[in-house]
Tab-separated table of C-alpha atoms in Angstrom:
chain	number	residue	atom	x	y	z
A	1	MET	CA	-0.338	-0.154	0.362
A	2	ALA	CA	1.116	3.420	-1.106
A	3	ARG	CA	1.568	6.412	1.563
A	4	ALA	CA	0.694	9.463	1.849
A	5	HIS	CA	1.648	12.305	5.057
A	6	LEU	CA	-0.245	15.783	5.717
A	7	THR	CA	1.051	18.408	7.395
A	8	LEU	CA	-1.450	21.411	8.042
A	9	ASN	CA	-0.982	24.568	9.886
A	10	PRO	CA	-3.428	27.851	10.438
A	11	ALA	CA	-0.747	30.163	9.803
A	12	PHE	CA	0.418	28.705	6.292
A	13	THR	CA	-2.396	30.275	4.010
A	14	ILE	CA	-2.548	30.413	0.070
A	15	GLY	CA	-5.567	32.932	0.115
A	16	PRO	CA	-9.685	33.322	0.383
A	17	VAL	CA	-11.143	30.855	-1.195
A	18	ARG	CA	-13.120	32.941	-3.245
A	19	ARG	CA	-17.465	32.350	-4.279
A	20	ARG	CA	-16.312	32.654	-8.000
A	21	LEU	CA	-14.322	29.423	-8.052
A	22	PHE	CA	-17.325	27.896	-8.037
A	23	GLY	CA	-18.745	29.032	-12.094
A	24	GLY	CA	-20.184	27.435	-14.330
A	25	PHE	CA	-20.945	28.494	-18.249
A	26	VAL	CA	-23.237	27.986	-20.370
A	27	GLU	CA	-23.501	28.415	-24.120
A	28	HIS	CA	-25.875	28.068	-27.122
A	29	LEU	CA	-24.113	24.608	-28.310
A	30	GLY	CA	-25.865	21.758	-28.976
A	31	ARG	CA	-28.858	20.989	-26.576
A	32	HIS	CA	-27.718	22.796	-23.217
A	33	VAL	CA	-30.370	26.001	-23.505
A	34	TYR	CA	-32.616	24.152	-26.225
A	35	ASP	CA	-33.877	20.573	-24.331
A	36	GLY	CA	-31.601	21.217	-21.817
A	37	ILE	CA	-32.452	24.190	-19.219
A	38	HIS	CA	-35.129	25.368	-21.718
A	39	GLU	CA	-38.225	23.053	-22.405
A	40	PRO	CA	-41.326	24.354	-22.724
A	41	GLY	CA	-43.392	21.419	-23.539
A	42	HIS	CA	-41.304	19.205	-20.298
A	43	PRO	CA	-43.611	18.169	-17.743
A	44	SER	CA	-41.322	19.931	-15.142
A	45	ALA	CA	-41.130	23.181	-16.768
A	46	GLY	CA	-42.797	26.748	-16.035
A	47	PRO	CA	-44.900	28.919	-17.464
A	48	ASP	CA	-41.163	30.616	-18.717
A	49	GLY	CA	-39.804	27.581	-20.394
A	50	PHE	CA	-37.620	26.368	-17.801
A	51	ARG	CA	-37.100	23.215	-16.361
A	52	ARG	CA	-37.392	23.313	-12.785
A	53	ASP	CA	-35.343	19.840	-12.053
A	54	VAL	CA	-32.473	21.282	-13.778
A	55	ILE	CA	-33.056	24.437	-11.603
A	56	GLU	CA	-32.462	21.949	-8.805
A	57	LEU	CA	-29.827	19.865	-9.626
A	58	VAL	CA	-28.008	23.687	-10.867
A	59	LYS	CA	-28.941	24.711	-7.354
A	60	GLU	CA	-27.792	21.408	-5.278
A	61	LEU	CA	-24.497	21.772	-7.783
A	62	GLY	CA	-23.463	25.054	-6.112
A	63	VAL	CA	-23.041	26.936	-9.138
A	64	THR	CA	-22.100	30.711	-8.377
A	65	THR	CA	-21.036	32.691	-11.165
A	66	VAL	CA	-21.969	31.563	-14.684
A	67	ARG	CA	-20.415	32.774	-17.937
A	68	TYR	CA	-22.882	33.581	-20.809
A	69	PRO	CA	-23.830	32.814	-23.950
A	70	GLY	CA	-20.721	31.863	-25.223
A	71	GLY	CA	-17.682	30.310	-25.994
A	72	ASN	CA	-17.194	30.198	-29.415
A	73	PHE	CA	-20.956	30.947	-30.143
A	74	VAL	CA	-20.395	34.989	-28.920
A	75	SER	CA	-18.286	35.608	-31.849
A	76	GLY	CA	-21.040	35.776	-34.102
A	77	TYR	CA	-23.854	36.463	-31.787
A	78	HIS	CA	-25.925	39.645	-32.142
A	79	TRP	CA	-27.327	40.065	-28.534
A	80	GLU	CA	-29.832	42.508	-29.951
A	81	ASP	CA	-31.786	39.297	-31.743
A	82	GLY	CA	-32.514	38.045	-28.215
A	83	VAL	CA	-34.200	40.798	-27.083
A	84	GLY	CA	-37.959	42.127	-27.236
A	85	PRO	CA	-40.567	39.950	-28.097
A	86	VAL	CA	-39.737	36.599	-28.290
A	87	ALA	CA	-41.406	36.229	-31.641
A	88	GLU	CA	-40.148	38.658	-33.722
A	89	ARG	CA	-36.940	37.621	-33.061
A	90	PRO	CA	-34.515	36.102	-35.747
A	91	ARG	CA	-33.860	33.447	-36.730
A	92	ARG	CA	-29.492	33.237	-37.111
A	93	LEU	CA	-27.408	31.101	-38.454
A	94	ASP	CA	-24.745	30.165	-35.428
A	95	LEU	CA	-21.828	29.503	-37.346
A	96	ALA	CA	-19.611	28.129	-34.598
A	97	TRP	CA	-21.311	25.188	-33.878
A	98	HIS	CA	-23.066	24.926	-37.195
A	99	SER	CA	-26.908	25.213	-36.137
A	100	THR	CA	-30.058	26.996	-36.295
A	101	GLU	CA	-30.405	29.435	-32.795
A	102	THR	CA	-33.798	30.362	-32.613
A	103	ASN	CA	-32.821	33.157	-30.007
A	104	GLU	CA	-36.189	32.209	-27.410
A	105	VAL	CA	-33.544	32.384	-24.471
A	106	GLY	CA	-31.643	35.462	-24.488
A	107	LEU	CA	-30.625	38.593	-21.998
A	108	HIS	CA	-33.943	38.934	-20.113
A	109	GLU	CA	-34.712	34.939	-20.121
A	110	PHE	CA	-31.074	33.759	-18.825
A	111	GLN	CA	-31.562	36.436	-16.382
A	112	ASN	CA	-34.602	35.382	-15.157
A	113	TRP	CA	-33.201	31.512	-15.123
A	114	LEU	CA	-29.730	32.662	-13.108
A	115	ASP	CA	-32.439	34.391	-10.295
A	116	GLN	CA	-33.880	31.272	-10.012
A	117	VAL	CA	-30.489	29.438	-10.050
A	118	GLY	CA	-29.473	31.810	-7.495
A	119	GLY	CA	-26.444	32.901	-9.673
A	120	GLU	CA	-23.898	35.559	-10.716
A	121	LEU	CA	-24.297	36.799	-14.715
A	122	MET	CA	-20.966	36.584	-16.418
A	123	LEU	CA	-21.786	37.963	-19.636
A	124	ALA	CA	-18.999	38.041	-22.906
A	125	VAL	CA	-19.267	40.300	-26.028
A	126	ASN	CA	-18.558	39.392	-29.367
A	127	LEU	CA	-15.109	40.793	-30.378
A	128	GLY	CA	-14.948	38.564	-33.075
A	129	THR	CA	-17.531	39.800	-35.998
A	130	ARG	CA	-18.319	42.994	-33.526
A	131	GLY	CA	-16.375	45.381	-31.802
A	132	PRO	CA	-16.486	48.584	-29.300
A	133	LYS	CA	-20.224	50.437	-30.442
A	134	GLU	CA	-21.934	46.984	-29.849
A	135	ALA	CA	-20.435	46.841	-26.744
A	136	LEU	CA	-21.121	49.787	-25.797
A	137	ASP	CA	-24.632	49.549	-26.571
A	138	LEU	CA	-25.064	46.010	-24.349
A	139	VAL	CA	-23.523	48.063	-21.682
A	140	GLU	CA	-26.069	50.871	-21.536
A	141	TYR	CA	-28.887	48.124	-22.269
A	142	ALA	CA	-27.983	46.598	-19.108
A	143	ASN	CA	-26.514	48.818	-16.463
A	144	VAL	CA	-27.795	52.099	-17.419
A	145	PRO	CA	-30.822	52.699	-14.999
A	146	SER	CA	-32.814	55.694	-17.362
A	147	GLY	CA	-32.769	58.293	-19.454
A	148	THR	CA	-31.630	57.084	-22.730
A	149	ALA	CA	-32.756	54.668	-25.810
A	150	ARG	CA	-30.959	51.262	-24.554
A	151	ALA	CA	-32.552	52.083	-20.904
A	152	ALA	CA	-35.472	52.834	-22.482
A	153	GLN	CA	-35.508	49.835	-24.877
A	154	ARG	CA	-34.764	47.118	-21.896
A	155	ALA	CA	-38.130	48.725	-19.913
A	156	ALA	CA	-39.805	48.479	-22.920
A	157	ASN	CA	-38.932	45.346	-22.875
A	158	GLY	CA	-40.559	44.376	-19.338
A	159	ARG	CA	-37.258	45.105	-17.314
A	160	GLN	CA	-37.675	48.633	-15.585
A	161	GLU	CA	-34.416	47.877	-13.179
A	162	PRO	CA	-31.124	47.481	-14.773
A	163	PHE	CA	-29.403	44.583	-15.085
A	164	GLY	CA	-26.332	45.627	-13.055
A	165	ILE	CA	-24.030	42.532	-14.444
A	166	THR	CA	-20.927	43.614	-12.850
A	167	MET	CA	-18.314	40.850	-14.321
A	168	TRP	CA	-18.166	40.682	-18.367
A	169	CYS	CA	-15.978	38.759	-21.096
A	170	LEU	CA	-13.851	41.003	-23.614
A	171	GLY	CA	-14.234	38.169	-26.524
A	172	ASN	CA	-13.643	34.267	-26.310
A	173	GLU	CA	-10.413	32.618	-27.074
A	174	MET	CA	-9.101	35.173	-30.031
A	175	ASP	CA	-5.799	33.332	-30.113
A	176	GLY	CA	-7.691	30.313	-31.913
A	177	PRO	CA	-7.627	29.837	-35.988
A	178	TRP	CA	-11.175	28.391	-35.390
A	179	GLN	CA	-12.512	31.889	-33.561
A	180	LEU	CA	-14.685	34.078	-35.936
A	181	GLY	CA	-13.185	37.079	-36.199
A	182	HIS	CA	-9.380	35.525	-35.031
A	183	ARG	CA	-6.690	38.482	-34.073
A	184	ASN	CA	-3.081	38.072	-33.844
A	185	ALA	CA	-2.139	39.374	-30.158
A	186	GLU	CA	-1.217	42.370	-31.154
A	187	ASP	CA	-4.549	43.312	-33.100
A	188	TYR	CA	-7.015	41.948	-30.146
A	189	GLY	CA	-4.496	43.627	-27.097
A	190	LYS	CA	-5.593	46.586	-29.202
A	191	LEU	CA	-9.221	45.803	-29.485
A	192	ALA	CA	-9.297	45.119	-26.298
A	193	ALA	CA	-8.106	47.941	-24.649
A	194	MET	CA	-10.169	50.478	-26.803
A	195	THR	CA	-13.262	48.370	-25.764
A	196	ALA	CA	-12.112	48.262	-22.438
A	197	LYS	CA	-11.673	51.697	-22.431
A	198	ALA	CA	-14.713	52.373	-23.780
A	199	MET	CA	-16.880	50.053	-21.086
A	200	ARG	CA	-15.883	51.937	-18.413
A	201	GLN	CA	-16.895	55.267	-19.578
A	202	VAL	CA	-20.447	53.644	-19.132
A	203	ASP	CA	-20.048	51.928	-15.964
A	204	ARG	CA	-16.935	52.221	-14.202
A	205	ASN	CA	-17.518	48.968	-11.664
A	206	LEU	CA	-17.415	46.793	-14.530
A	207	GLU	CA	-14.523	44.122	-13.766
A	208	LEU	CA	-13.523	42.455	-17.448
A	209	VAL	CA	-11.363	39.554	-18.201
A	210	VAL	CA	-8.999	39.872	-21.125
A	211	CYS	CA	-8.549	36.823	-23.142
A	212	GLY	CA	-5.617	34.439	-22.487
A	213	SER	CA	-4.572	31.649	-24.340
A	214	SER	CA	-7.295	29.310	-25.029
A	215	SER	CA	-4.841	26.286	-23.911
A	216	ARG	CA	-1.241	25.815	-22.822
A	217	SER	CA	-0.497	23.805	-26.226
A	218	MET	CA	-0.970	26.422	-28.058
A	219	PRO	CA	2.093	27.506	-29.946
A	220	THR	CA	1.515	30.797	-29.211
A	221	PHE	CA	1.181	30.663	-25.200
A	222	GLY	CA	2.798	33.100	-23.219
A	223	GLU	CA	3.964	35.482	-26.091
A	224	TRP	CA	-0.033	35.809	-26.099
A	225	GLU	CA	-0.467	37.231	-22.720
A	226	ARG	CA	2.620	39.023	-22.569
A	227	VAL	CA	1.341	41.005	-25.802
A	228	VAL	CA	-1.989	41.392	-24.551
A	229	LEU	CA	-1.146	42.620	-21.117
A	230	GLU	CA	1.045	45.423	-22.490
A	231	HIS	CA	-2.322	46.503	-23.868
A	232	THR	CA	-4.703	46.215	-21.840
A	233	TYR	CA	-2.917	46.061	-18.268
A	234	GLU	CA	-4.254	49.312	-16.858
A	235	ASP	CA	-7.690	48.154	-18.253
A	236	VAL	CA	-8.226	45.146	-17.616
A	237	ASP	CA	-9.038	42.929	-14.090
A	238	TYR	CA	-8.556	39.019	-15.006
A	239	ILE	CA	-7.035	37.269	-17.344
A	240	SER	CA	-8.934	34.263	-19.275
A	241	CYS	CA	-7.563	30.597	-19.121
A	242	HIS	CA	-8.873	27.547	-21.189
A	243	ALA	CA	-7.617	23.845	-20.308
A	244	TYR	CA	-9.538	20.909	-21.022
A	245	TYR	CA	-8.514	17.038	-20.485
A	246	GLU	CA	-9.317	13.531	-22.234
A	247	GLU	CA	-7.642	10.422	-21.614
A	248	ARG	CA	-5.567	9.402	-24.245
A	249	ASP	CA	-4.740	5.906	-25.501
A	250	GLY	CA	-5.457	3.846	-22.401
A	251	ASP	CA	-3.195	6.355	-20.087
A	252	LEU	CA	-5.567	6.444	-17.034
A	253	ALA	CA	-2.082	7.008	-15.124
A	254	SER	CA	-1.056	10.260	-16.837
A	255	PHE	CA	-4.821	11.351	-16.956
A	256	LEU	CA	-5.506	11.089	-13.187
A	257	ALA	CA	-2.540	12.991	-13.199
A	258	SER	CA	-3.784	16.017	-14.981
A	259	GLY	CA	-3.604	18.881	-11.890
A	260	VAL	CA	0.205	18.790	-12.834
A	261	ASP	CA	-0.158	20.236	-16.083
A	262	MET	CA	-3.228	23.134	-14.532
A	263	ASP	CA	-0.881	23.741	-12.039
A	264	ALA	CA	2.257	24.346	-15.070
A	265	PHE	CA	-0.377	26.619	-16.688
A	266	ILE	CA	-1.501	28.962	-13.610
A	267	GLU	CA	2.090	29.259	-12.640
A	268	ALA	CA	2.957	30.355	-16.221
A	269	VAL	CA	0.360	32.963	-16.496
A	270	VAL	CA	0.937	34.089	-13.205
A	271	ALA	CA	4.758	34.653	-14.179
A	272	THR	CA	3.985	36.673	-17.526
A	273	VAL	CA	1.203	38.518	-15.761
A	274	ASP	CA	3.722	39.486	-12.806
A	275	HIS	CA	6.474	40.210	-15.338
A	276	VAL	CA	4.369	42.573	-17.858
A	277	ARG	CA	3.358	44.346	-14.411
A	278	ALA	CA	7.125	44.896	-13.144
A	279	LEU	CA	7.472	46.423	-16.637
A	280	LYS	CA	4.870	48.973	-16.397
A	281	ARG	CA	6.346	49.403	-13.099
A	282	SER	CA	2.402	49.178	-11.717
A	283	ASP	CA	0.491	48.807	-7.968
A	284	LYS	CA	-1.887	46.922	-9.479
A	285	ARG	CA	-2.594	43.103	-9.736
A	286	ILE	CA	-4.276	40.899	-12.505
A	287	ASP	CA	-5.392	37.563	-11.564
A	288	ILE	CA	-6.958	34.620	-13.604
A	289	SER	CA	-10.443	33.842	-14.550
A	290	PHE	CA	-9.940	30.342	-15.546
A	291	ASP	CA	-13.872	30.091	-17.652
A	292	GLU	CA	-13.544	27.123	-19.248
A	293	TRP	CA	-12.232	24.293	-17.728
A	294	ASN	CA	-13.417	20.215	-17.332
A	295	VAL	CA	-12.876	16.789	-18.681
A	296	TRP	CA	-13.895	16.510	-22.482
A	297	TYR	CA	-12.889	13.428	-25.182
A	298	LEU	CA	-12.356	16.579	-27.502
A	299	THR	CA	-10.437	14.093	-29.866
A	300	ARG	CA	-13.466	11.865	-30.067
A	301	TRP	CA	-15.617	14.583	-31.225
A	302	LEU	CA	-12.956	15.884	-33.297
A	303	GLU	CA	-12.672	12.153	-35.141
A	304	GLN	CA	-17.257	12.023	-35.508
A	305	SER	CA	-17.270	15.345	-37.094
A	306	ARG	CA	-18.623	14.951	-40.361
A	307	THR	CA	-19.069	17.586	-43.068
A	308	PHE	CA	-22.146	19.923	-43.583
A	309	THR	CA	-23.987	21.242	-46.104
A	310	ILE	CA	-25.548	24.963	-46.460
A	311	ASP	CA	-29.043	23.442	-46.401
A	312	ASP	CA	-28.140	21.565	-43.054
A	313	TRP	CA	-28.789	23.785	-40.065
A	314	PRO	CA	-30.111	22.068	-37.282
A	315	VAL	CA	-31.908	23.539	-34.255
A	316	ALA	CA	-30.490	22.073	-30.848
A	317	PRO	CA	-28.451	18.878	-32.334
A	318	ARG	CA	-26.822	16.735	-30.052
A	319	LEU	CA	-23.658	17.683	-29.705
A	320	LEU	CA	-20.087	17.421	-27.112
A	321	GLU	CA	-22.516	15.385	-25.341
A	322	ASP	CA	-19.747	13.116	-23.107
A	323	VAL	CA	-20.344	10.660	-20.795
A	324	TYR	CA	-18.426	10.422	-18.308
A	325	SER	CA	-16.917	7.476	-15.614
A	326	VAL	CA	-15.409	7.258	-12.146
A	327	ALA	CA	-12.374	7.730	-13.622
A	328	ASP	CA	-13.596	11.361	-14.816
A	329	ALA	CA	-14.639	12.558	-12.066
A	330	VAL	CA	-11.355	11.381	-10.161
A	331	THR	CA	-9.681	13.714	-12.142
A	332	LEU	CA	-12.269	16.573	-12.537
A	333	GLY	CA	-11.947	16.342	-8.649
A	334	GLY	CA	-7.641	16.561	-8.994
A	335	LEU	CA	-8.318	19.554	-10.911
A	336	LEU	CA	-10.587	20.675	-7.761
A	337	ILE	CA	-7.485	21.173	-6.184
A	338	SER	CA	-5.347	22.704	-8.144
A	339	LEU	CA	-7.546	25.443	-8.517
A	340	LEU	CA	-7.945	25.360	-4.821
A	341	ASN	CA	-4.132	25.453	-4.555
A	342	HIS	CA	-3.745	28.879	-6.546
A	343	ALA	CA	-6.348	30.748	-4.644
A	344	ASP	CA	-4.496	33.260	-4.478
A	345	ARG	CA	-4.408	34.030	-7.841
A	346	VAL	CA	-7.483	32.276	-9.602
A	347	ALA	CA	-10.150	34.652	-8.712
A	348	SER	CA	-12.924	33.435	-10.963
A	349	ALA	CA	-13.180	29.497	-12.563
A	350	SER	CA	-16.068	28.241	-14.899
A	351	LEU	CA	-16.925	24.589	-15.019
A	352	ALA	CA	-17.880	24.079	-18.625
A	353	GLN	CA	-20.498	23.112	-19.288
A	354	LEU	CA	-23.554	22.940	-17.494
A	355	VAL	CA	-26.595	20.759	-18.876
A	356	ASN	CA	-25.990	17.866	-21.808
A	357	VAL	CA	-22.898	19.397	-23.081
A	358	ILE	CA	-20.017	18.026	-21.437
A	359	ALA	CA	-21.438	18.698	-18.586
A	360	PRO	CA	-22.172	17.199	-14.699
A	361	ILE	CA	-26.233	17.340	-15.777
A	362	MET	CA	-27.692	16.025	-18.206
A	363	THR	CA	-31.250	15.723	-19.924
A	364	GLU	CA	-33.783	13.773	-21.735
A	365	PRO	CA	-36.557	15.868	-23.873
A	366	GLY	CA	-39.592	14.711	-22.086
A	367	GLY	CA	-37.587	12.514	-19.343
A	368	PRO	CA	-35.612	12.454	-16.181
A	369	ALA	CA	-32.554	14.498	-15.926
A	370	TRP	CA	-29.486	13.126	-13.538
A	371	ARG	CA	-26.118	13.868	-11.979
A	372	GLN	CA	-23.568	12.472	-14.126
A	373	THR	CA	-20.418	11.051	-11.754
A	374	THR	CA	-18.448	14.664	-12.402
A	375	PHE	CA	-21.762	16.352	-10.601
A	376	PHE	CA	-20.242	14.480	-7.152
A	377	PRO	CA	-17.254	16.218	-6.727
A	378	PHE	CA	-17.930	19.792	-7.766
A	379	SER	CA	-20.985	19.912	-5.674
A	380	VAL	CA	-18.740	18.340	-2.625
A	381	THR	CA	-16.090	21.126	-3.023
A	382	ALA	CA	-17.721	23.889	-3.809
A	383	ARG	CA	-19.595	23.534	-0.327
A	384	ALA	CA	-16.908	22.473	1.556
A	385	ALA	CA	-14.417	25.026	0.112
A	386	ARG	CA	-14.632	27.832	1.948
A	387	GLY	CA	-13.030	30.525	4.212
A	388	THR	CA	-8.951	30.198	3.940
A	389	ALA	CA	-7.337	28.193	0.955
A	390	LEU	CA	-4.102	26.186	3.690
A	391	LYS	CA	-0.573	24.858	1.768
A	392	VAL	CA	-0.708	21.597	2.314
A	393	ALA	CA	2.768	20.123	3.380
A	394	LEU	CA	2.829	16.422	1.871
A	395	ASP	CA	5.365	13.744	2.094
A	396	ALA	CA	4.510	11.024	-0.400
A	397	ASP	CA	5.571	7.794	-2.427
A	398	ALA	CA	5.309	8.237	-5.864
A	399	THR	CA	3.756	6.828	-8.705
A	400	THR	CA	4.930	6.668	-12.511
A	401	THR	CA	3.042	8.393	-15.346
A	402	ALA	CA	4.054	8.470	-19.074
A	403	ALA	CA	2.859	12.370	-19.443
A	404	TYR	CA	4.744	14.143	-16.631
A	405	GLY	CA	6.880	11.462	-15.015
A	406	ALA	CA	7.407	10.397	-11.409
A	407	VAL	CA	4.310	12.679	-9.366
A	408	PRO	CA	3.285	12.546	-6.023
A	409	VAL	CA	0.768	8.961	-4.766
A	410	VAL	CA	-2.036	11.764	-3.691
A	411	ALA	CA	-3.129	14.976	-4.415
A	412	ALA	CA	-4.031	17.651	-1.647
A	413	ALA	CA	-5.996	20.885	-0.610
A	414	ALA	CA	-7.393	22.006	2.386
A	415	THR	CA	-9.394	25.140	3.650
A	416	VAL	CA	-10.295	26.125	6.792
A	417	ASP	CA	-13.199	28.327	7.900
A	418	GLY	CA	-13.334	28.914	11.807
A	419	CYS	CA	-13.521	25.312	13.547
A	420	SER	CA	-14.100	23.624	10.540
A	421	VAL	CA	-11.134	22.107	8.542
A	422	SER	CA	-11.742	20.072	5.013
A	423	VAL	CA	-9.136	18.468	2.864
A	424	PHE	CA	-9.576	17.300	-0.315
A	425	LEU	CA	-7.823	14.112	-1.451
A	426	GLN	CA	-6.941	12.484	-5.278
A	427	ASN	CA	-5.445	9.488	-4.796
A	428	ARG	CA	-3.862	9.113	-8.347
A	429	HIS	CA	-2.358	5.274	-7.744
A	430	THR	CA	-4.397	3.484	-10.896
A	431	THR	CA	-4.365	-0.312	-7.990
A	432	GLU	CA	-3.261	0.568	-5.149
A	433	ALA	CA	-4.939	1.740	-2.203
A	434	THR	CA	-2.697	4.563	-0.298
A	435	SER	CA	-2.565	5.032	3.322
A	436	VAL	CA	-2.911	8.586	4.434
A	437	THR	CA	-2.375	10.547	7.948
A	438	ILE	CA	-2.989	14.219	7.946
A	439	ASP	CA	-1.404	16.232	10.716
A	440	LEU	CA	-4.144	18.548	12.395
A	441	SER	CA	-2.698	18.953	15.699
A	442	ALA	CA	-2.185	23.028	14.934
A	443	PHE	CA	-5.986	23.126	15.024
A	444	ALA	CA	-8.785	22.880	17.600
A	445	VAL	CA	-10.407	19.867	16.140
A	446	SER	CA	-11.879	17.059	18.176
A	447	GLY	CA	-15.820	16.797	16.182
A	448	THR	CA	-17.304	14.665	13.721
A	449	VAL	CA	-15.394	13.546	11.181
A	450	THR	CA	-17.105	13.149	7.449
A	451	ALA	CA	-15.531	12.110	4.796
A	452	ARG	CA	-17.613	11.460	1.208
A	453	GLY	CA	-16.310	10.339	-2.491
A	454	VAL	CA	-16.353	8.809	-5.482
A	455	TRP	CA	-14.156	5.732	-6.933
A	456	ASP	CA	-15.909	2.080	-7.760
A	457	GLU	CA	-14.102	-1.426	-8.378
A	458	ASP	CA	-14.906	-0.614	-12.188
A	459	VAL	CA	-13.449	2.322	-13.086
A	460	TYR	CA	-15.434	3.443	-15.882
A	461	ALA	CA	-18.490	2.509	-14.099
A	462	VAL	CA	-20.665	5.569	-15.546
A	463	ASN	CA	-24.512	7.066	-14.893
A	464	ASP	CA	-27.017	7.461	-17.930
A	465	VAL	CA	-30.461	7.166	-19.142
A	466	ARG	CA	-30.434	3.099	-18.600
A	467	ASP	CA	-29.082	3.445	-15.138
A	468	THR	CA	-29.203	7.131	-13.828
A	469	GLU	CA	-27.750	6.361	-10.583
A	470	ARG	CA	-25.497	3.491	-11.110
A	471	VAL	CA	-22.361	5.554	-9.526
A	472	ARG	CA	-23.143	7.882	-6.086
A	473	LEU	CA	-21.409	9.599	-3.317
A	474	ARG	CA	-19.811	6.786	-1.040
A	475	THR	CA	-18.453	7.058	2.569
A	476	ASN	CA	-15.073	6.477	3.232
A	477	ASP	CA	-15.778	4.690	6.948
A	478	THR	CA	-11.582	4.269	7.507
A	479	ALA	CA	-11.200	8.419	8.337
A	480	ALA	CA	-10.738	8.418	11.811
A	481	LEU	CA	-9.738	11.063	14.368
A	482	ALA	CA	-7.117	10.555	17.415
A	483	ASP	CA	-5.017	12.934	19.429
A	484	GLY	CA	-5.158	15.331	16.351
A	485	VAL	CA	-4.421	12.942	13.460
A	486	LEU	CA	-6.451	12.075	10.790
A	487	THR	CA	-6.098	8.497	9.457
A	488	MET	CA	-7.909	6.870	6.613
A	489	GLU	CA	-7.344	4.907	3.730
A	490	LEU	CA	-8.017	5.501	-0.031
A	491	PRO	CA	-9.491	4.035	-2.734
A	492	PRO	CA	-7.331	3.689	-6.181
A	493	VAL	CA	-8.283	6.110	-8.709
A	494	SER	CA	-10.434	7.592	-6.017
A	495	TRP	CA	-11.148	11.326	-4.680
A	496	THR	CA	-12.303	12.528	-1.264
A	497	ALA	CA	-13.282	15.381	0.798
A	498	VAL	CA	-13.153	14.842	3.896
A	499	THR	CA	-14.750	18.015	6.986
A	500	VAL	CA	-13.402	17.615	10.096
A	501	ALA	CA	-15.655	20.285	12.923
């Protein structure tokens, strides 16, 4: 059996766990909006057409800030198409996902859904095919209380009070050649700076996210961040990171260690941000909005992609509907550990996405909604990770991976909130259990120990429409506290959250 020893101390902190760390992402893509969150004919749908069973699951998931409406979709989107009487809204071609967008759900409807979920709207503006003028119009429409044409238009469309949207994304993945309106770093940096300055002239309280690299593997990674920030540093508050992970060629060990890559990604972006800060002699600190992250079998999807024709533009086709396994959930739990361990610089993060599309929640038209395996680590962490993130002193055996070499057999993060300490643990070993001891003697803990997680003898077990509850949260009965030391045994390929109060 492998072994790991952790030492925690309340004096050694990383930073506050900001609630935006547990955000989500809703894009007009596939069956996410239509047939996902919005299905007027469903038995659970309210008068607004939104499925109440999905709303309850999203609330249970614990999502805070939700990025909308994209994603690649936003680079061809006209926000004006999604306001006003629904019957009069135009149907448009969605070039990003080769679909037809009906515009039945737009800004007003989505905000109403968010009000029911209890989330904060993070709105993206189109800097692919549009620019500062359209962004200014949207800020005026959304945030100016009254006295202007756009504010009057909003009131006429049924919302007298402004939306009061604080967090805005300046486009999406503008480094990607697949993006409508793709630009090089120099051109995008100038456009983003121009747009940011203009938006702040309308509302000085906006928090703006500039596009970083769409992945660490992009050939322009690093240089993109440097150039963009040299143009925008004093005009924005965050720079974005996007990362997706998948098991490749049966290499489960490397897949489980995906957090190693996420750690390196975050640390490289922070280094670049701080380099530009030093060059500019600025007192301002820019943090990270990791506003797309998840397990996504992108390679599989690319292999299955078909050739579209000019007369083939389906409405809400089934796209990117990955079915997640226990191994996927354990890996996602490991990525959450990486985010917590960088809570000082990762101010916001968005699990991409929420429903049907690479999502923790799945639905069938007219049928059930259910939790995928990845639902569990996110929902537990969103509730248990509160207060302050702590530095974990980890002494652990190593396990070997093809992609990252030797890595600690256990990944761990911890938080403290008053008298409650939570520790999040991933056992990366594919075949062996790991014996863990956690020194909590520096804390005044002696009460209840709760340990829950995800593991299974079949690491590829899934929840699907045939069996929506095959995989559930499990209780780790080996967890015990004595004399300030917590001991427990972690099954192979497992993710566990243990709270001591």
